[in-house]
Coordinates of C-alpha atoms in Angstrom, one line a residue:
Chain A
M2 CA -167.0 -72.1 -16.8
K3 CA -165.3 -72.6 -13.7
E4 CA -165.8 -76.2 -12.4
Y5 CA -165.5 -77.2 -8.3
Y6 CA -162.8 -79.2 -7.5
S7 CA -161.7 -80.3 -4.1
D8 CA -158.1 -79.6 -2.8
E9 CA -157.0 -83.1 -3.7
Q10 CA -158.4 -83.0 -7.1
L11 CA -156.8 -79.7 -7.5
I12 CA -153.2 -81.5 -5.8
H13 CA -153.6 -84.4 -7.9
G14 CA -154.4 -82.5 -11.2
L15 CA -151.7 -80.0 -10.4
R16 CA -149.3 -83.1 -10.1
T17 CA -150.4 -84.6 -13.3
R18 CA -150.6 -81.3 -15.0
D19 CA -153.7 -81.8 -16.0
N20 CA -155.1 -79.3 -18.5
Q21 CA -158.8 -78.8 -17.0
V22 CA -157.0 -78.5 -13.7
L23 CA -154.6 -76.0 -15.0
T24 CA -157.5 -73.8 -16.7
N25 CA -159.3 -74.0 -13.7
L26 CA -156.8 -72.5 -11.6
L27 CA -156.1 -70.1 -14.4
K28 CA -159.7 -69.0 -14.2
E29 CA -159.5 -68.9 -10.3
Y30 CA -156.3 -67.1 -9.6
Y31 CA -155.2 -65.5 -12.6
P32 CA -157.8 -63.0 -11.9
K33 CA -157.0 -62.2 -8.2
I34 CA -153.3 -62.2 -9.0
E35 CA -153.8 -59.2 -11.4
K36 CA -156.1 -57.6 -9.3
Y37 CA -153.4 -58.0 -6.1
I38 CA -150.5 -56.7 -8.6
T39 CA -152.1 -54.1 -10.6
K40 CA -153.5 -52.5 -6.9
N41 CA -150.0 -52.7 -6.1
K42 CA -147.7 -51.0 -8.5
G43 CA -147.5 -53.7 -10.7
T44 CA -148.5 -54.2 -14.0
K45 CA -150.5 -57.0 -16.6
Q46 CA -147.5 -58.5 -17.7
E47 CA -146.0 -58.8 -14.4
A48 CA -149.3 -60.5 -13.3
D49 CA -148.5 -63.0 -15.8
D50 CA -145.2 -63.7 -14.7
V51 CA -146.4 -64.1 -10.7
F52 CA -149.0 -66.7 -11.9
Q53 CA -146.8 -69.1 -13.8
E54 CA -144.1 -68.6 -11.0
T55 CA -147.1 -69.4 -8.8
I56 CA -148.2 -72.4 -10.0
K57 CA -144.5 -73.8 -11.1
I58 CA -143.7 -73.5 -7.3
M59 CA -147.0 -75.0 -6.6
F60 CA -146.0 -78.1 -8.7
K61 CA -142.8 -78.4 -7.4
V62 CA -144.3 -78.4 -3.8
V63 CA -147.1 -81.1 -4.8
R64 CA -144.6 -82.9 -6.4
N65 CA -143.8 -84.3 -3.3
K66 CA -146.4 -87.0 -2.7
N67 CA -146.3 -86.2 1.2
F68 CA -147.5 -82.6 0.7
K69 CA -150.5 -81.2 2.6
P70 CA -151.6 -77.6 2.8
K71 CA -151.9 -76.4 6.9
K72 CA -155.2 -74.6 6.2
T73 CA -156.0 -75.0 2.5
F74 CA -155.2 -75.1 -1.4
N75 CA -156.4 -71.6 -1.6
A76 CA -154.6 -70.5 1.5
Y77 CA -151.3 -71.8 0.2
I78 CA -151.5 -70.8 -3.4
T79 CA -152.6 -67.1 -2.1
T80 CA -149.8 -66.8 0.3
L81 CA -147.5 -67.9 -2.0
Y82 CA -148.5 -65.7 -4.9
Q83 CA -148.3 -62.6 -2.5
N84 CA -145.1 -63.7 -1.6
I85 CA -144.0 -63.5 -4.9
W86 CA -145.0 -60.5 -5.3
K87 CA -144.1 -59.0 -2.3
N88 CA -140.7 -60.2 -3.2
E89 CA -140.4 -58.9 -6.5
V90 CA -141.5 -55.4 -4.9
K91 CA -138.7 -55.8 -1.9
Q92 CA -136.5 -56.5 -4.6
K93 CA -137.4 -53.4 -7.1
S94 CA -137.7 -50.7 -4.5
D95 CA -138.1 -50.0 -0.5
H96 CA -142.0 -49.6 -0.7
T97 CA -144.5 -51.6 1.1
T98 CA -147.3 -53.2 -0.3
S99 CA -150.7 -52.9 1.1
D100 CA -152.8 -56.1 1.5
I101 CA -156.4 -55.1 0.8
F102 CA -157.5 -58.1 -0.6
P103 CA -160.3 -60.6 1.4
E104 CA -158.0 -63.6 0.8
T105 CA -155.3 -62.3 3.1
L106 CA -157.7 -64.0 5.5
E107 CA -156.9 -67.1 4.8
Y108 CA -153.0 -66.5 5.0
E109 CA -151.3 -69.7 5.4
E110 CA -148.0 -69.4 7.4
T111 CA -145.5 -71.0 5.3
D112 CA -141.7 -70.4 4.6
T113 CA -141.9 -70.1 0.7
N114 CA -138.9 -67.6 0.3
E115 CA -136.3 -70.3 -0.6
E116 CA -138.7 -71.8 -3.3
I117 CA -139.6 -68.6 -4.7
K118 CA -135.9 -67.4 -4.9
Q119 CA -135.1 -70.6 -6.6
E120 CA -137.9 -70.2 -9.4
K121 CA -136.4 -66.9 -10.0
L122 CA -133.0 -68.6 -10.4
R123 CA -134.4 -71.4 -13.1
K124 CA -136.1 -68.3 -14.8
L125 CA -133.0 -66.5 -14.9
A126 CA -130.9 -70.1 -15.8
S127 CA -133.8 -70.6 -18.9
E128 CA -133.1 -66.9 -20.1
E129 CA -129.7 -66.8 -20.0
Y130 CA -129.9 -70.4 -21.7
Q131 CA -131.2 -68.9 -24.8
K132 CA -128.6 -66.4 -25.3
L133 CA -125.9 -69.4 -25.5
D134 CA -124.7 -70.4 -29.1
K135 CA -126.7 -73.3 -31.0
E136 CA -123.6 -76.0 -30.2
Q137 CA -123.6 -75.2 -26.8
R138 CA -127.3 -75.4 -26.4
T139 CA -127.8 -78.4 -28.2
L140 CA -124.8 -80.4 -26.3
L141 CA -126.7 -79.3 -22.6
D142 CA -129.9 -80.1 -24.1
M143 CA -128.7 -83.6 -25.3
Y144 CA -127.4 -84.0 -21.9
Y145 CA -129.8 -83.1 -19.3
F146 CA -133.2 -83.5 -21.2
K147 CA -132.5 -86.0 -23.6
K148 CA -130.2 -87.8 -21.1
K149 CA -128.1 -89.2 -24.1
T150 CA -124.8 -90.4 -22.5
M151 CA -121.2 -88.6 -23.4
A152 CA -120.6 -91.5 -25.9
E153 CA -123.8 -90.9 -27.6
I154 CA -123.7 -87.0 -27.6
A155 CA -119.7 -87.3 -29.3
Y156 CA -121.2 -89.6 -31.6
K157 CA -123.9 -87.4 -32.8
M158 CA -122.4 -83.9 -32.3
D159 CA -119.3 -85.4 -34.2
Y160 CA -116.7 -84.9 -31.5
K161 CA -113.2 -86.7 -31.5
N162 CA -114.3 -88.7 -28.3
T163 CA -116.5 -88.6 -24.8
D164 CA -113.9 -86.9 -23.4
S165 CA -114.2 -83.9 -25.8
A166 CA -117.6 -84.1 -25.3
K167 CA -117.3 -83.7 -21.3
T168 CA -115.0 -81.2 -21.5
L169 CA -117.3 -79.0 -24.2
K170 CA -120.5 -79.7 -21.7
H171 CA -118.3 -78.4 -18.6
N172 CA -117.2 -75.4 -21.2
A173 CA -121.1 -75.0 -21.4
I174 CA -122.4 -75.0 -18.3
I175 CA -119.2 -72.5 -17.3
K176 CA -120.2 -69.9 -19.9
L177 CA -124.1 -70.2 -18.8
K178 CA -123.2 -69.9 -15.1
E179 CA -120.9 -66.8 -16.0
K180 CA -123.9 -65.4 -17.8
I181 CA -126.3 -66.1 -15.1
K182 CA -123.7 -64.6 -12.6
A183 CA -122.9 -61.3 -14.5
T184 CA -126.7 -60.1 -14.2
A185 CA -128.0 -57.7 -11.6
L186 CA -130.8 -60.4 -10.5
Y187 CA -128.1 -63.3 -9.7
K188 CA -126.8 -60.9 -7.6
R189 CA -129.8 -59.8 -5.5
L190 CA -131.2 -63.4 -5.4
K191 CA -127.8 -64.5 -3.9
D192 CA -127.5 -62.1 -0.8
Chain B
M15 CA -110.3 -74.9 -6.6
N16 CA -110.3 -72.9 -10.0
N17 CA -114.0 -72.7 -11.6
E18 CA -113.4 -75.4 -13.9
E19 CA -112.6 -78.0 -11.4
Q20 CA -115.5 -77.0 -8.9
T21 CA -117.9 -77.2 -11.8
I22 CA -116.5 -80.7 -12.6
L23 CA -116.7 -82.0 -9.3
I24 CA -120.3 -80.9 -8.9
E25 CA -121.5 -81.9 -12.1
K26 CA -120.0 -85.4 -10.8
Y27 CA -121.8 -85.1 -7.5
L28 CA -124.9 -84.4 -9.2
D29 CA -124.6 -87.2 -11.6
R30 CA -124.0 -89.6 -8.7
E31 CA -120.2 -90.1 -10.1
L32 CA -118.0 -89.4 -7.0
S33 CA -117.5 -92.1 -4.7
E34 CA -118.7 -92.8 -1.2
Q35 CA -115.4 -90.9 0.4
E36 CA -115.7 -88.1 -2.2
R37 CA -119.7 -87.8 -2.1
E38 CA -119.2 -87.6 2.0
Q39 CA -116.5 -85.2 1.7
F40 CA -118.5 -82.9 -0.3
E41 CA -121.4 -82.6 1.4
Q42 CA -119.2 -82.0 4.3
N43 CA -117.9 -78.9 2.9
L44 CA -121.3 -77.9 1.8
K45 CA -122.2 -77.2 5.6
T46 CA -119.1 -74.8 5.5
D47 CA -118.7 -73.4 2.2
K48 CA -121.3 -71.4 1.5
E49 CA -119.8 -70.1 -2.1
L50 CA -119.8 -74.0 -2.8
A51 CA -123.5 -74.2 -1.4
R52 CA -124.5 -71.7 -3.7
E53 CA -122.8 -72.7 -6.6
L54 CA -124.2 -76.2 -6.0
K55 CA -128.0 -74.5 -6.2
L56 CA -127.0 -72.6 -9.5
H57 CA -126.2 -76.0 -11.0
Q58 CA -129.6 -77.5 -9.4
A59 CA -131.6 -74.4 -10.9
I60 CA -129.3 -75.0 -14.3
R61 CA -130.2 -78.7 -14.4
E62 CA -134.0 -78.2 -13.6
T63 CA -134.8 -75.5 -16.0
I64 CA -132.9 -77.7 -18.8
G65 CA -134.0 -81.3 -17.9
D66 CA -137.1 -81.4 -16.0
E67 CA -139.3 -82.9 -18.7
E68 CA -142.6 -82.2 -16.5
M69 CA -141.8 -78.4 -15.5
A70 CA -140.9 -77.9 -19.3
D71 CA -144.1 -79.9 -20.2
L72 CA -146.1 -77.6 -17.4
T73 CA -144.3 -74.7 -19.0
N74 CA -145.7 -75.3 -22.4
K75 CA -149.3 -76.0 -21.2
L76 CA -148.9 -72.5 -18.7
N77 CA -148.1 -70.6 -21.7
K78 CA -150.9 -72.0 -24.2
I79 CA -153.7 -71.8 -21.5
T80 CA -152.6 -68.1 -20.4
N81 CA -152.5 -67.1 -24.1
D82 CA -155.5 -68.8 -25.0
Y83 CA -157.2 -67.0 -22.0
H84 CA -156.0 -63.5 -23.0
K85 CA -157.3 -64.4 -26.2
K86 CA -160.5 -65.0 -25.2
E87 CA -160.4 -62.1 -22.9
T88 CA -159.5 -59.4 -25.2
I89 CA -162.5 -61.1 -27.5
H90 CA -165.1 -60.6 -24.7
R91 CA -163.5 -57.2 -23.9
K92 CA -164.3 -56.0 -27.5
I93 CA -167.7 -57.8 -27.7
K94 CA -168.7 -56.3 -24.5
Q95 CA -167.6 -52.7 -25.8
L96 CA -169.4 -53.4 -29.1
V97 CA -172.6 -54.3 -27.1
I98 CA -172.1 -50.8 -25.2
Y99 CA -171.3 -48.6 -28.0
T100 CA -174.4 -50.5 -30.3
S101 CA -176.7 -49.8 -27.1
G102 CA -175.5 -46.6 -26.3
A103 CA -175.7 -45.5 -30.2
A104 CA -179.5 -47.0 -30.3
L105 CA -180.1 -45.2 -27.5
I106 CA -178.8 -41.7 -29.0
I107 CA -180.8 -42.5 -32.2
F108 CA -184.2 -43.3 -30.2
L109 CA -183.8 -40.3 -28.1
I110 CA -183.2 -37.9 -31.6
T111 CA -186.2 -39.6 -33.0
I112 CA -188.3 -38.9 -30.0
I113 CA -186.6 -35.3 -30.1
S114 CA -187.4 -35.2 -33.6
I115 CA -191.1 -36.0 -33.5
C116 CA -191.6 -34.1 -30.6
N117 CA -190.2 -30.6 -31.8
K118 CA -190.1 -31.1 -35.4
S119 CA -191.7 -28.4 -37.2
Y120 CA -193.2 -29.8 -40.6
T121 CA -193.5 -27.6 -44.0
N122 CA -197.0 -27.0 -45.3
E123 CA -196.0 -29.3 -48.3
E124 CA -195.3 -32.3 -45.4
L125 CA -198.1 -31.6 -43.5
F126 CA -200.3 -31.6 -46.7
D127 CA -199.3 -34.8 -47.6
Q128 CA -199.5 -36.3 -44.3
H129 CA -203.2 -35.4 -43.7
Y130 CA -204.6 -35.3 -47.2
E131 CA -207.2 -38.6 -48.3
H132 CA -209.1 -38.7 -51.2
Y133 CA -212.6 -37.8 -50.3
D134 CA -214.9 -40.7 -51.4
A135 CA -218.5 -39.3 -52.7
G136 CA -219.6 -42.6 -51.9
T137 CA -221.7 -43.2 -55.2
R138 CA -220.3 -46.9 -55.9
T139 CA -221.4 -48.3 -52.4
R140 CA -224.4 -46.2 -52.0
G141 CA -226.0 -46.8 -55.3
K142 CA -228.2 -44.2 -56.8
E143 CA -230.4 -42.4 -54.2
K144 CA -234.0 -42.1 -55.3
N145 CA -234.1 -38.1 -54.0
T146 CA -230.5 -37.0 -55.6
T147 CA -231.2 -35.5 -59.3
E148 CA -229.4 -37.5 -61.8
I149 CA -226.8 -34.6 -62.7
F150 CA -225.6 -34.7 -58.9
T151 CA -225.7 -38.3 -59.1
N152 CA -224.0 -38.7 -62.9
A153 CA -221.3 -36.1 -61.5
L154 CA -220.6 -37.8 -58.4
R155 CA -219.9 -40.9 -60.1
T156 CA -217.8 -39.7 -62.4
Y157 CA -215.8 -37.8 -59.5
D158 CA -215.6 -41.4 -57.9
N159 CA -214.6 -43.0 -61.0
G160 CA -211.4 -40.1 -60.8
Q161 CA -212.6 -38.2 -64.0
Y162 CA -212.4 -34.8 -62.1
T163 CA -212.5 -32.6 -64.9
Q164 CA -215.5 -34.0 -66.4
A165 CA -217.1 -34.3 -63.2
I166 CA -216.3 -30.7 -62.2
E167 CA -218.0 -29.9 -66.2
Q168 CA -221.1 -31.9 -64.6
F169 CA -221.3 -30.1 -61.3
K170 CA -221.4 -26.7 -63.4
Q171 CA -225.1 -27.7 -64.3
I172 CA -226.5 -27.4 -60.7
P173 CA -227.9 -24.3 -60.2
E174 CA -227.2 -21.9 -57.2
T175 CA -230.5 -22.4 -56.0
S176 CA -230.6 -26.1 -55.7
I177 CA -230.1 -28.1 -52.6
Y178 CA -227.2 -29.6 -53.9
F179 CA -225.5 -26.5 -54.3
T180 CA -223.1 -26.7 -51.2
P181 CA -222.8 -30.2 -52.1
K182 CA -221.6 -29.5 -55.5
E183 CA -218.9 -26.8 -54.4
F184 CA -217.5 -29.3 -52.1
Y185 CA -217.0 -32.1 -54.9
T186 CA -216.2 -29.3 -57.3
A187 CA -213.6 -28.1 -54.7
L188 CA -212.3 -31.7 -54.1
S189 CA -212.2 -32.6 -57.9
F190 CA -209.8 -29.0 -58.1
M191 CA -207.8 -30.7 -55.3
E192 CA -207.5 -33.8 -56.9
L193 CA -206.1 -32.2 -60.3
K194 CA -204.0 -30.1 -58.2
N195 CA -205.3 -26.8 -58.8
Y196 CA -205.8 -25.7 -54.9
T197 CA -206.3 -21.9 -55.8
E198 CA -209.6 -22.8 -58.0
A199 CA -210.3 -25.6 -54.9
I200 CA -210.1 -22.8 -52.2
K201 CA -212.7 -21.1 -54.0
H202 CA -215.0 -23.5 -54.1
F203 CA -214.1 -24.6 -50.3
E204 CA -214.9 -20.9 -49.6
M205 CA -218.2 -20.9 -51.2
A206 CA -219.2 -24.6 -49.2
V207 CA -218.0 -23.4 -45.9
K208 CA -220.8 -20.3 -46.2
D209 CA -223.4 -23.0 -45.0
E210 CA -222.4 -23.7 -41.4
Q211 CA -225.6 -26.0 -41.1
N212 CA -224.7 -28.2 -44.1
V213 CA -223.3 -31.8 -43.4
Y214 CA -220.3 -30.9 -45.5
H215 CA -219.0 -27.8 -43.5
D216 CA -216.5 -29.6 -40.9
N217 CA -214.9 -31.6 -44.0
A218 CA -214.9 -28.5 -46.5
V219 CA -213.4 -26.5 -44.0
W220 CA -210.7 -29.2 -43.1
Y221 CA -209.8 -29.4 -47.1
C222 CA -209.9 -26.1 -47.3
G223 CA -207.2 -25.5 -44.7
L224 CA -205.2 -28.1 -46.3
C225 CA -205.4 -26.0 -49.6
Y226 CA -204.3 -23.0 -47.6
L227 CA -201.5 -25.0 -46.5
K228 CA -200.4 -26.5 -49.6
T229 CA -200.3 -22.9 -51.4
N230 CA -198.6 -21.6 -48.3
Q231 CA -201.2 -19.6 -46.8
T232 CA -200.1 -20.3 -43.1
Q233 CA -202.4 -18.2 -41.2
K234 CA -205.3 -18.9 -43.5
A235 CA -204.9 -22.7 -42.8
K236 CA -204.2 -22.1 -39.2
Q237 CA -207.4 -20.1 -39.0
K238 CA -209.3 -23.0 -40.7
F239 CA -207.7 -25.5 -38.6
Q240 CA -208.6 -23.1 -35.2
S241 CA -212.0 -22.7 -36.4
L242 CA -212.3 -26.5 -36.2
N243 CA -212.2 -26.5 -32.8
N244 CA -215.7 -26.6 -32.1
S245 CA -216.7 -29.1 -34.4
C246 CA -217.3 -33.0 -34.3
P247 CA -214.1 -34.8 -32.2
F248 CA -213.1 -36.4 -35.3
Y249 CA -211.5 -33.3 -36.8
Q250 CA -211.1 -31.5 -33.5
K251 CA -208.2 -34.2 -32.9
K252 CA -207.1 -33.5 -36.4
S253 CA -207.0 -30.1 -36.4
E254 CA -205.0 -30.1 -32.7
E255 CA -202.8 -32.5 -34.4
I256 CA -201.9 -30.3 -37.3
L257 CA -201.9 -27.0 -35.4
K258 CA -199.3 -28.6 -32.8
N259 CA -196.9 -29.6 -35.5
F260 CA -196.6 -25.9 -37.3

């Protein structure tokens, strides 16, 4: 059952990645997103992606403690998911979407395009990261995620020294960048 | 600056390993060099993808709740379908039953089985009646005890001239019915129905009709039941019912 949360509770819950708040957001917004997308030439799978992108962008936005929506949380998130989908459709073809849902009445004028692009770039990076070989993934994971020092990495990965570890890390990053840049999506995103 | 050098420079900038002067220079370049700015964004995206612990946690939680939601949604959809199908099936079965009840034409055998009930002579409850001849009373007792062959023999002893003639014909017929000898039963019922004033008349007509049914003499059975239209309400109703189902 859906529970009522105030905007402050939603923002706080999202900021702390509270399971109940996330579940509530899913119950509240997933059906709306699915309806909006499937009415506008999208699929259920795309609705899943848009929901996740919306919540992730919202999370990035609310992580900034000073965040306050100009109107309401609902208006912000509605604008966001509609913009995400419009962006997607624009990239796929030239056809325009028809906004037929009442939530557009609570549209919040906000520039989320940059955040949307950056989220797409993160998703693309994540997909291409999975395509790296295991050693490169382990190396980047140890450095960026586990925050290990180069000395620790060199020791654990049995590299000659810290410099070797640094070089291999840079090589892994270059490789990942090349993979990302080779995709059609990146070419569209950078323009 | 080649690709490797640029990567190293951006990584150093993001790891805060540049000197203040190098840092200022780098930020100055960012304002004019679009390619460098774009590269920086890409590095930031990569770092956030791999290194953002909170985002990784959020992604895991979102994946889990989304999967759970879809599973529940699928189960709900299946239950809903099941309820719809079951209700539909129940409704169809109900309608078929109603239609078949309304329209079913019964076989004579079925009609007989539905309507035949043993006729009780009532001697066990009535006791011995003073005005009843001994033979007739004993025969009725024998009948009520289910000894139909003996009862028939006893009823045979009652002469045609007796006031018990029509009743004895009626009970003789019933005894033959119990013995499943419907042809003989019909003969005696036909004798019994001749006396229209007798209290057994309507009963005799009803059972005679049933015997005709049992022996597949449908027209004769119908005639018997139709003749009950002006009889007592009990047999009127029963005969209407049976005629409706022919």
